Amino acid sequence: MRGPEPSESEPAGLNISRLLAETVVHTTDGRVTHPKVELHVAADEGDIASTSGDIVGRYTERDASSSQQMMTSIKSWIQECSRHYDCSRTFSGCEKLDPAGSPLPSRCIHVSRSDNGSLELTLQITRGKISRYITLSHRWTSETEKISTTKANIADRLRGVGFDNLPPLFTDVFTLAANLDIPYVWIDSLCIIQKDADDWAIEAVKMGDYYQRSVFTVACPGATSTVGLFNKTHPERSSTSLIRIPYRNSSGEQRGFFYLFQTEQNVEQRYEITVAQSELLTRGWIFQEWILSRRVVCYTSTGLFLLCQSKSPRTQIGELVEPELQLPGGYTTNKPQANKYSLKSSLIDHSLSLSKYEDVKKGPGDHTHADWEHLVEAYSGLHLTCPSKDRLVAMSGIADEFARALRERYRLQRKPKHLWQSLLKNPPNQERNSTDGWNAEGEDDSDTAHIRTYVAGLWLSSIRRGLLWEQAGTGTHVRIPTIPTWSWASISTRVRWDRPSDETWKRPMGNTVCDFELDEVLNCTIDEYRSGIIGAHPSTSTASSPLDVLPGDPQSGGASSKTPARFPILRLRAKLQPVVLGEHFPSEQERQVAAHVASRSSLSGIENWRMVASPLDRCQIAGWASVEHPELQVPDKKSEPGPAGQETQFPQPVLYALRISTVHGVFGGIPLGYLSIFHHVYDVLFVRPVRSTMNGYERVGVGRVFGKEMERGFQDAVRREVRLV
């Protein structure tokens, strides 16, 4: 197993850190087995086996110390990483980062040493300055609240006073910065004025950018109020003695020795236990910090892990964390495959990067919105202490980068390919696309608002696809009343989008056509919505976020405590028809039949489906519904006995199916009574009226409907104004 690629200044040897050996075992009953053993390969520092570049592994106690050797290793890694394409650019790939310095956050802790070597800390207003700084990714505790910066102590901290009794984690981060000659540190609890709504509103949406532009982010998943970074870890004890083997150079001459030893856990197991499965990575705010940080220095109980956006994580001695070991002779490890879109896996293979799929200089691609779905699916299942305030804000930094990527790709798509096109006064609008429900007429080259507009977690450039999210988990979940029901962020559970997979049905022969038009986004406050006072005129910007900020717009300011958050309402022109919502499908076989008839791409999540019928024929199944609204969950029949011990009959509520799109050319028409083997399937939102808004409807679920009754119903329906709240 080769280590990281050597830099230009390092010898280009074999670069070996691990050895996978296949053994042959003859058992007493005559069987022959071939177990494989992973061995670590190490050489002494300064030995010819090491200086030649052949053996890069080391035998150390793997202590997470602040030693000079450790600092040299981190500096070398930063220098190497800064040359990686993905690590030297922002997440969108639209801007190159300067390793010599970046714009500093509004406030930073300045770190220096006194004449006697002790640390001197001062909170400084650094907005507008250029320098190097590091950030800290950590989980807040009750102790964090006690040492936070507030209006009461900020004046003292600006004078360098009031940094007593900091937790070991904080003091170790300051020590790390001083040892690496990095003058500034940004920690949210110390650099944002806590319990100040105005300062929070301004700084919260900038946090993603702060992490992205730092030299690296420090993380310590096992940190507590008494444990920091530099704690002596347990030595990596070998289960067998060290084996010393003669080292021979390319000429066959023996020039020293190297060593083999076996460990109780390999590097993948250590990473999985101490990092990937850590409680830290279950927190919603941490997701943005790790995804946007170009580099993460992660201290664990088994040693140091160095992560970046381009390469696999590595240890301080050069061991690479490989998602799956590729063995010679076609062998592969029996390591179970995890969901490759989960946060834990993304931190191993770093697949979630816009520039990973395409270089914006090479032109636009088709992956951008799929990337957003993957990110939302991973993020939506994480925990937030205050979801009503943070559910969307904790993703605002990633949304900002997506807005920049969308704007750049739209600009490249609109760029004339031929000279004669550039001479036309009004070149044709090649990006006019009604299939996504947004009319782009009237847009010019300088106005890309309809492409990059971000509304409550969705993008208007892919609004049709975005509205078709569904809950991934089972059970009843809490609705977040400050977020509109059509947004995935309104429900406190993990969500997903249906997408093709290798294990499911064929895709339909025909195309998917959008069946609604998005007229505008009406912005009102949550109080105006609840009281039924909706503004007659939309605001000049159709964007919305919990902090009233348009991602990707550098001129946007934060909302203040006097400017309440906006509650966006989608005003559509769409077709509705009544449907009857039934109970869950009685068997797995019937669910799979419904999936096949509806051309479902993936069978994941179908255990949540409920039957849908037309009011004109309640005995005939006409579709499926994934219902997330807590008021419409089917009660547990065992706990709801009816009169005389009879089961209570669950009422079948009448809802409305709002047609989002039509999927043409789906197999299975003849069993549904058609003369053709093909039929139409309709992507729908299930909605019900609300009293607070004229023509207002709230979303209660998503699904697909089919059959002659549904087809006739939509043909006879007239497009009407629908306000999704």
PDB file of N, CA, C and O in Angstrom, residues 368-424:
ATOM      1  N   THR A 368     -24.741  19.512 -11.103  1.00  0.00           N
ATOM      2  CA  THR A 368     -24.822  20.493 -10.035  1.00  0.00           C
ATOM      3  C   THR A 368     -25.994  20.244  -9.107  1.00  0.00           C
ATOM      4  O   THR A 368     -25.841  20.176  -7.889  1.00  0.00           O
ATOM      5  N   HIS A 369     -27.204  20.117  -9.654  1.00  0.00           N
ATOM      6  CA  HIS A 369     -28.371  19.950  -8.800  1.00  0.00           C
ATOM      7  C   HIS A 369     -28.410  18.563  -8.162  1.00  0.00           C
ATOM      8  O   HIS A 369     -28.954  18.403  -7.064  1.00  0.00           O
ATOM      9  N   ALA A 370     -27.826  17.564  -8.823  1.00  0.00           N
ATOM     10  CA  ALA A 370     -27.709  16.253  -8.181  1.00  0.00           C
ATOM     11  C   ALA A 370     -26.790  16.348  -6.973  1.00  0.00           C
ATOM     12  O   ALA A 370     -27.031  15.713  -5.940  1.00  0.00           O
ATOM     13  N   ASP A 371     -25.723  17.141  -7.084  1.00  0.00           N
ATOM     14  CA  ASP A 371     -24.848  17.369  -5.943  1.00  0.00           C
ATOM     15  C   ASP A 371     -25.621  17.968  -4.777  1.00  0.00           C
ATOM     16  O   ASP A 371     -25.435  17.583  -3.621  1.00  0.00           O
ATOM     17  N   TRP A 372     -26.495  18.928  -5.080  1.00  0.00           N
ATOM     18  CA  TRP A 372     -27.266  19.570  -4.021  1.00  0.00           C
ATOM     19  C   TRP A 372     -28.175  18.549  -3.323  1.00  0.00           C
ATOM     20  O   TRP A 372     -28.291  18.547  -2.096  1.00  0.00           O
ATOM     21  N   GLU A 373     -28.804  17.690  -4.090  1.00  0.00           N
ATOM     22  CA  GLU A 373     -29.658  16.670  -3.494  1.00  0.00           C
ATOM     23  C   GLU A 373     -28.859  15.755  -2.573  1.00  0.00           C
ATOM     24  O   GLU A 373     -29.311  15.409  -1.476  1.00  0.00           O
ATOM     25  N   HIS A 374     -27.668  15.353  -3.005  1.00  0.00           N
ATOM     26  CA  HIS A 374     -26.835  14.487  -2.179  1.00  0.00           C
ATOM     27  C   HIS A 374     -26.459  15.178  -0.869  1.00  0.00           C
ATOM     28  O   HIS A 374     -26.474  14.564   0.207  1.00  0.00           O
ATOM     29  N   LEU A 375     -26.130  16.440  -0.954  1.00  0.00           N
ATOM     30  CA  LEU A 375     -25.768  17.185   0.244  1.00  0.00           C
ATOM     31  C   LEU A 375     -26.946  17.308   1.199  1.00  0.00           C
ATOM     32  O   LEU A 375     -26.813  17.120   2.410  1.00  0.00           O
ATOM     33  N   VAL A 376     -28.119  17.624   0.658  1.00  0.00           N
ATOM     34  CA  VAL A 376     -29.306  17.766   1.503  1.00  0.00           C
ATOM     35  C   VAL A 376     -29.659  16.430   2.154  1.00  0.00           C
ATOM     36  O   VAL A 376     -30.025  16.371   3.333  1.00  0.00           O
ATOM     37  N   GLU A 377     -29.564  15.346   1.401  1.00  0.00           N
ATOM     38  CA  GLU A 377     -29.874  14.033   1.959  1.00  0.00           C
ATOM     39  C   GLU A 377     -28.955  13.698   3.133  1.00  0.00           C
ATOM     40  O   GLU A 377     -29.391  13.127   4.137  1.00  0.00           O
ATOM     41  N   ALA A 378     -27.685  14.046   3.014  1.00  0.00           N
ATOM     42  CA  ALA A 378     -26.752  13.774   4.102  1.00  0.00           C
ATOM     43  C   ALA A 378     -26.988  14.709   5.279  1.00  0.00           C
ATOM     44  O   ALA A 378     -26.940  14.290   6.438  1.00  0.00           O
ATOM     45  N   TYR A 379     -27.262  15.971   4.994  1.00  0.00           N
ATOM     46  CA  TYR A 379     -27.414  16.967   6.054  1.00  0.00           C
ATOM     47  C   TYR A 379     -28.735  16.846   6.794  1.00  0.00           C
ATOM     48  O   TYR A 379     -28.789  17.033   8.020  1.00  0.00           O
ATOM     49  N   SER A 380     -29.810  16.520   6.093  1.00  0.00           N
ATOM     50  CA  SER A 380     -31.152  16.616   6.669  1.00  0.00           C
ATOM     51  C   SER A 380     -31.372  15.679   7.846  1.00  0.00           C
ATOM     52  O   SER A 380     -32.252  15.916   8.673  1.00  0.00           O
ATOM     53  N   GLY A 381     -30.586  14.609   7.958  1.00  0.00           N
ATOM     54  CA  GLY A 381     -30.764  13.687   9.067  1.00  0.00           C
ATOM     55  C   GLY A 381     -29.926  14.008  10.289  1.00  0.00           C
ATOM     56  O   GLY A 381     -29.980  13.268  11.278  1.00  0.00           O
ATOM     57  N   LEU A 382     -29.175  15.110  10.251  1.00  0.00           N
ATOM     58  CA  LEU A 382     -28.307  15.454  11.375  1.00  0.00           C
ATOM     59  C   LEU A 382     -29.063  16.266  12.429  1.00  0.00           C
ATOM     60  O   LEU A 382     -30.120  16.831  12.170  1.00  0.00           O
ATOM     61  N   HIS A 383     -28.481  16.332  13.605  1.00  0.00           N
ATOM     62  CA  HIS A 383     -29.178  16.920  14.754  1.00  0.00           C
ATOM     63  C   HIS A 383     -28.829  18.387  14.915  1.00  0.00           C
ATOM     64  O   HIS A 383     -27.672  18.796  14.781  1.00  0.00           O
ATOM     65  N   LEU A 384     -29.859  19.189  15.226  1.00  0.00           N
ATOM     66  CA  LEU A 384     -29.699  20.602  15.550  1.00  0.00           C
ATOM     67  C   LEU A 384     -30.408  20.881  16.863  1.00  0.00           C
ATOM     68  O   LEU A 384     -31.525  20.408  17.082  1.00  0.00           O
ATOM     69  N   THR A 385     -29.775  21.659  17.708  1.00  0.00           N
ATOM     70  CA  THR A 385     -30.401  22.003  18.982  1.00  0.00           C
ATOM     71  C   THR A 385     -31.607  22.899  18.781  1.00  0.00           C
ATOM     72  O   THR A 385     -32.622  22.755  19.461  1.00  0.00           O
ATOM     73  N   CYS A 386     -31.515  23.825  17.819  1.00  0.00           N
ATOM     74  CA  CYS A 386     -32.602  24.769  17.562  1.00  0.00           C
ATOM     75  C   CYS A 386     -32.955  24.738  16.082  1.00  0.00           C
ATOM     76  O   CYS A 386     -32.557  25.629  15.327  1.00  0.00           O
ATOM     77  N   PRO A 387     -33.686  23.722  15.616  1.00  0.00           N
ATOM     78  CA  PRO A 387     -33.950  23.594  14.178  1.00  0.00           C
ATOM     79  C   PRO A 387     -34.776  24.738  13.600  1.00  0.00           C
ATOM     80  O   PRO A 387     -34.617  25.088  12.431  1.00  0.00           O
ATOM     81  N   SER A 388     -35.680  25.334  14.382  1.00  0.00           N
ATOM     82  CA  SER A 388     -36.500  26.413  13.850  1.00  0.00           C
ATOM     83  C   SER A 388     -35.655  27.608  13.436  1.00  0.00           C
ATOM     84  O   SER A 388     -36.022  28.355  12.532  1.00  0.00           O
ATOM     85  N   LYS A 389     -34.506  27.788  14.067  1.00  0.00           N
ATOM     86  CA  LYS A 389     -33.623  28.896  13.730  1.00  0.00           C
ATOM     87  C   LYS A 389     -32.485  28.478  12.811  1.00  0.00           C
ATOM     88  O   LYS A 389     -32.043  29.259  11.954  1.00  0.00           O
ATOM     89  N   ASP A 390     -32.004  27.234  12.958  1.00  0.00           N
ATOM     90  CA  ASP A 390     -30.760  26.838  12.301  1.00  0.00           C
ATOM     91  C   ASP A 390     -30.921  25.878  11.134  1.00  0.00           C
ATOM     92  O   ASP A 390     -29.944  25.605  10.440  1.00  0.00           O
ATOM     93  N   ARG A 391     -32.111  25.333  10.905  1.00  0.00           N
ATOM     94  CA  ARG A 391     -32.282  24.272   9.906  1.00  0.00           C
ATOM     95  C   ARG A 391     -31.742  24.694   8.537  1.00  0.00           C
ATOM     96  O   ARG A 391     -31.082  23.916   7.849  1.00  0.00           O
ATOM     97  N   LEU A 392     -32.023  25.921   8.120  1.00  0.00           N
ATOM     98  CA  LEU A 392     -31.550  26.406   6.827  1.00  0.00           C
ATOM     99  C   LEU A 392     -30.272  27.223   6.952  1.00  0.00           C
ATOM    100  O   LEU A 392     -29.444  27.226   6.037  1.00  0.00           O
ATOM    101  N   VAL A 393     -30.096  27.902   8.068  1.00  0.00           N
ATOM    102  CA  VAL A 393     -28.913  28.748   8.226  1.00  0.00           C
ATOM    103  C   VAL A 393     -27.638  27.912   8.220  1.00  0.00           C
ATOM    104  O   VAL A 393     -26.611  28.327   7.692  1.00  0.00           O
ATOM    105  N   ALA A 394     -27.683  26.715   8.799  1.00  0.00           N
ATOM    106  CA  ALA A 394     -26.496  25.869   8.881  1.00  0.00           C
ATOM    107  C   ALA A 394     -26.078  25.326   7.521  1.00  0.00           C
ATOM    108  O   ALA A 394     -25.030  24.684   7.417  1.00  0.00           O
ATOM    109  N   MET A 395     -26.889  25.556   6.474  1.00  0.00           N
ATOM    110  CA  MET A 395     -26.527  25.169   5.101  1.00  0.00           C
ATOM    111  C   MET A 395     -26.272  26.398   4.232  1.00  0.00           C
ATOM    112  O   MET A 395     -26.002  26.272   3.040  1.00  0.00           O
ATOM    113  N   SER A 396     -26.335  27.606   4.806  1.00  0.00           N
ATOM    114  CA  SER A 396     -26.279  28.821   3.996  1.00  0.00           C
ATOM    115  C   SER A 396     -24.934  29.008   3.309  1.00  0.00           C
ATOM    116  O   SER A 396     -24.865  29.535   2.201  1.00  0.00           O
ATOM    117  N   GLY A 397     -23.831  28.575   3.947  1.00  0.00           N
ATOM    118  CA  GLY A 397     -22.530  28.708   3.308  1.00  0.00           C
ATOM    119  C   GLY A 397     -22.398  27.834   2.073  1.00  0.00           C
ATOM    120  O   GLY A 397     -21.847  28.250   1.051  1.00  0.00           O
ATOM    121  N   ILE A 398     -22.925  26.596   2.152  1.00  0.00           N
ATOM    122  CA  ILE A 398     -22.908  25.715   0.987  1.00  0.00           C
ATOM    123  C   ILE A 398     -23.823  26.260  -0.098  1.00  0.00           C
ATOM    124  O   ILE A 398     -23.494  26.223  -1.292  1.00  0.00           O
ATOM    125  N   ALA A 399     -24.980  26.799   0.304  1.00  0.00           N
ATOM    126  CA  ALA A 399     -25.900  27.397  -0.675  1.00  0.00           C
ATOM    127  C   ALA A 399     -25.250  28.573  -1.390  1.00  0.00           C
ATOM    128  O   ALA A 399     -25.451  28.773  -2.592  1.00  0.00           O
ATOM    129  N   ASP A 400     -24.468  29.348  -0.664  1.00  0.00           N
ATOM    130  CA  ASP A 400     -23.781  30.476  -1.271  1.00  0.00           C
ATOM    131  C   ASP A 400     -22.822  30.016  -2.364  1.00  0.00           C
ATOM    132  O   ASP A 400     -22.748  30.608  -3.448  1.00  0.00           O
ATOM    133  N   GLU A 401     -22.093  28.935  -2.110  1.00  0.00           N
ATOM    134  CA  GLU A 401     -21.174  28.410  -3.108  1.00  0.00           C
ATOM    135  C   GLU A 401     -21.918  27.839  -4.308  1.00  0.00           C
ATOM    136  O   GLU A 401     -21.475  27.961  -5.448  1.00  0.00           O
ATOM    137  N   PHE A 402     -23.061  27.216  -4.071  1.00  0.00           N
ATOM    138  CA  PHE A 402     -23.847  26.716  -5.191  1.00  0.00           C
ATOM    139  C   PHE A 402     -24.355  27.864  -6.050  1.00  0.00           C
ATOM    140  O   PHE A 402     -24.407  27.758  -7.287  1.00  0.00           O
ATOM    141  N   ALA A 403     -24.747  28.971  -5.428  1.00  0.00           N
ATOM    142  CA  ALA A 403     -25.205  30.125  -6.198  1.00  0.00           C
ATOM    143  C   ALA A 403     -24.095  30.642  -7.103  1.00  0.00           C
ATOM    144  O   ALA A 403     -24.335  31.010  -8.257  1.00  0.00           O
ATOM    145  N   ARG A 404     -22.881  30.663  -6.598  1.00  0.00           N
ATOM    146  CA  ARG A 404     -21.757  31.114  -7.423  1.00  0.00           C
ATOM    147  C   ARG A 404     -21.500  30.157  -8.585  1.00  0.00           C
ATOM    148  O   ARG A 404     -21.224  30.588  -9.707  1.00  0.00           O
ATOM    149  N   ALA A 405     -21.595  28.859  -8.306  1.00  0.00           N
ATOM    150  CA  ALA A 405     -21.378  27.878  -9.371  1.00  0.00           C
ATOM    151  C   ALA A 405     -22.464  27.976 -10.437  1.00  0.00           C
ATOM    152  O   ALA A 405     -22.179  27.914 -11.641  1.00  0.00           O
ATOM    153  N   LEU A 406     -23.708  28.134 -10.018  1.00  0.00           N
ATOM    154  CA  LEU A 406     -24.806  28.245 -10.974  1.00  0.00           C
ATOM    155  C   LEU A 406     -24.656  29.491 -11.837  1.00  0.00           C
ATOM    156  O   LEU A 406     -24.896  29.467 -13.048  1.00  0.00           O
ATOM    157  N   ARG A 407     -24.274  30.589 -11.210  1.00  0.00           N
ATOM    158  CA  ARG A 407     -24.113  31.826 -11.969  1.00  0.00           C
ATOM    159  C   ARG A 407     -22.999  31.696 -12.991  1.00  0.00           C
ATOM    160  O   ARG A 407     -23.135  32.136 -14.138  1.00  0.00           O
ATOM    161  N   GLU A 408     -21.892  31.065 -12.597  1.00  0.00           N
ATOM    162  CA  GLU A 408     -20.772  30.912 -13.511  1.00  0.00           C
ATOM    163  C   GLU A 408     -21.125  29.979 -14.667  1.00  0.00           C
ATOM    164  O   GLU A 408     -20.803  30.257 -15.826  1.00  0.00           O
ATOM    165  N   ARG A 409     -21.810  28.897 -14.383  1.00  0.00           N
ATOM    166  CA  ARG A 409     -22.155  27.958 -15.439  1.00  0.00           C
ATOM    167  C   ARG A 409     -23.204  28.524 -16.373  1.00  0.00           C
ATOM    168  O   ARG A 409     -23.194  28.269 -17.576  1.00  0.00           O
ATOM    169  N   TYR A 410     -24.105  29.307 -15.819  1.00  0.00           N
ATOM    170  CA  TYR A 410     -25.085  29.972 -16.677  1.00  0.00           C
ATOM    171  C   TYR A 410     -24.386  30.965 -17.593  1.00  0.00           C
ATOM    172  O   TYR A 410     -24.699  31.067 -18.779  1.00  0.00           O
ATOM    173  N   ARG A 411     -23.396  31.685 -17.069  1.00  0.00           N
ATOM    174  CA  ARG A 411     -22.657  32.650 -17.887  1.00  0.00           C
ATOM    175  C   ARG A 411     -21.921  31.944 -19.022  1.00  0.00           C
ATOM    176  O   ARG A 411     -21.901  32.415 -20.160  1.00  0.00           O
ATOM    177  N   LEU A 412     -21.320  30.778 -18.724  1.00  0.00           N
ATOM    178  CA  LEU A 412     -20.602  30.044 -19.756  1.00  0.00           C
ATOM    179  C   LEU A 412     -21.548  29.490 -20.812  1.00  0.00           C
ATOM    180  O   LEU A 412     -21.216  29.438 -21.999  1.00  0.00           O
ATOM    181  N   GLN A 413     -22.741  29.073 -20.382  1.00  0.00           N
ATOM    182  CA  GLN A 413     -23.713  28.558 -21.344  1.00  0.00           C
ATOM    183  C   GLN A 413     -24.230  29.664 -22.258  1.00  0.00           C
ATOM    184  O   GLN A 413     -24.527  29.420 -23.427  1.00  0.00           O
ATOM    185  N   ARG A 414     -24.348  30.881 -21.740  1.00  0.00           N
ATOM    186  CA  ARG A 414     -24.856  31.989 -22.538  1.00  0.00           C
ATOM    187  C   ARG A 414     -23.800  32.626 -23.420  1.00  0.00           C
ATOM    188  O   ARG A 414     -24.116  33.447 -24.270  1.00  0.00           O
ATOM    189  N   LYS A 415     -22.543  32.267 -23.199  1.00  0.00           N
ATOM    190  CA  LYS A 415     -21.468  32.868 -23.977  1.00  0.00           C
ATOM    191  C   LYS A 415     -21.576  32.448 -25.443  1.00  0.00           C
ATOM    192  O   LYS A 415     -21.673  31.265 -25.750  1.00  0.00           O
ATOM    193  N   PRO A 416     -21.574  33.396 -26.397  1.00  0.00           N
ATOM    194  CA  PRO A 416     -21.701  33.035 -27.819  1.00  0.00           C
ATOM    195  C   PRO A 416     -20.571  32.113 -28.261  1.00  0.00           C
ATOM    196  O   PRO A 416     -19.409  32.310 -27.910  1.00  0.00           O
ATOM    197  N   LYS A 417     -20.943  31.082 -29.017  1.00  0.00           N
ATOM    198  CA  LYS A 417     -19.950  30.141 -29.510  1.00  0.00           C
ATOM    199  C   LYS A 417     -19.341  30.586 -30.832  1.00  0.00           C
ATOM    200  O   LYS A 417     -18.274  30.128 -31.214  1.00  0.00           O
ATOM    201  N   HIS A 418     -20.045  31.476 -31.561  1.00  0.00           N
ATOM    202  CA  HIS A 418     -19.564  31.919 -32.861  1.00  0.00           C
ATOM    203  C   HIS A 418     -19.572  33.444 -32.910  1.00  0.00           C
ATOM    204  O   HIS A 418     -20.342  34.109 -32.203  1.00  0.00           O
ATOM    205  N   LEU A 419     -18.740  33.990 -33.762  1.00  0.00           N
ATOM    206  CA  LEU A 419     -18.633  35.433 -33.878  1.00  0.00           C
ATOM    207  C   LEU A 419     -19.939  36.056 -34.319  1.00  0.00           C
ATOM    208  O   LEU A 419     -20.343  37.115 -33.827  1.00  0.00           O
ATOM    209  N   TRP A 420     -20.657  35.380 -35.232  1.00  0.00           N
ATOM    210  CA  TRP A 420     -21.901  35.968 -35.740  1.00  0.00           C
ATOM    211  C   TRP A 420     -22.951  36.082 -34.641  1.00  0.00           C
ATOM    212  O   TRP A 420     -23.795  36.976 -34.663  1.00  0.00           O
ATOM    213  N   GLN A 421     -22.889  35.190 -33.631  1.00  0.00           N
ATOM    214  CA  GLN A 421     -23.833  35.291 -32.534  1.00  0.00           C
ATOM    215  C   GLN A 421     -23.574  36.519 -31.687  1.00  0.00           C
ATOM    216  O   GLN A 421     -24.504  37.169 -31.208  1.00  0.00           O
ATOM    217  N   SER A 422     -22.308  36.842 -31.490  1.00  0.00           N
ATOM    218  CA  SER A 422     -21.984  37.993 -30.661  1.00  0.00           C
ATOM    219  C   SER A 422     -22.355  39.300 -31.339  1.00  0.00           C
ATOM    220  O   SER A 422     -22.483  40.325 -30.675  1.00  0.00           O
ATOM    221  N   LEU A 423     -22.525  39.278 -32.683  1.00  0.00           N
ATOM    222  CA  LEU A 423     -22.885  40.492 -33.395  1.00  0.00           C
ATOM    223  C   LEU A 423     -24.382  40.748 -33.381  1.00  0.00           C
ATOM    224  O   LEU A 423     -24.833  41.843 -33.719  1.00  0.00           O
ATOM    225  N   LEU A 424     -25.154  39.743 -33.026  1.00  0.00           N
ATOM    226  CA  LEU A 424     -26.593  39.934 -32.958  1.00  0.00           C
ATOM    227  C   LEU A 424     -26.949  40.830 -31.781  1.00  0.00           C
ATOM    228  O   LEU A 424     -26.395  40.716 -30.693  1.00  0.00           O
TER     229      LEU A 424
END
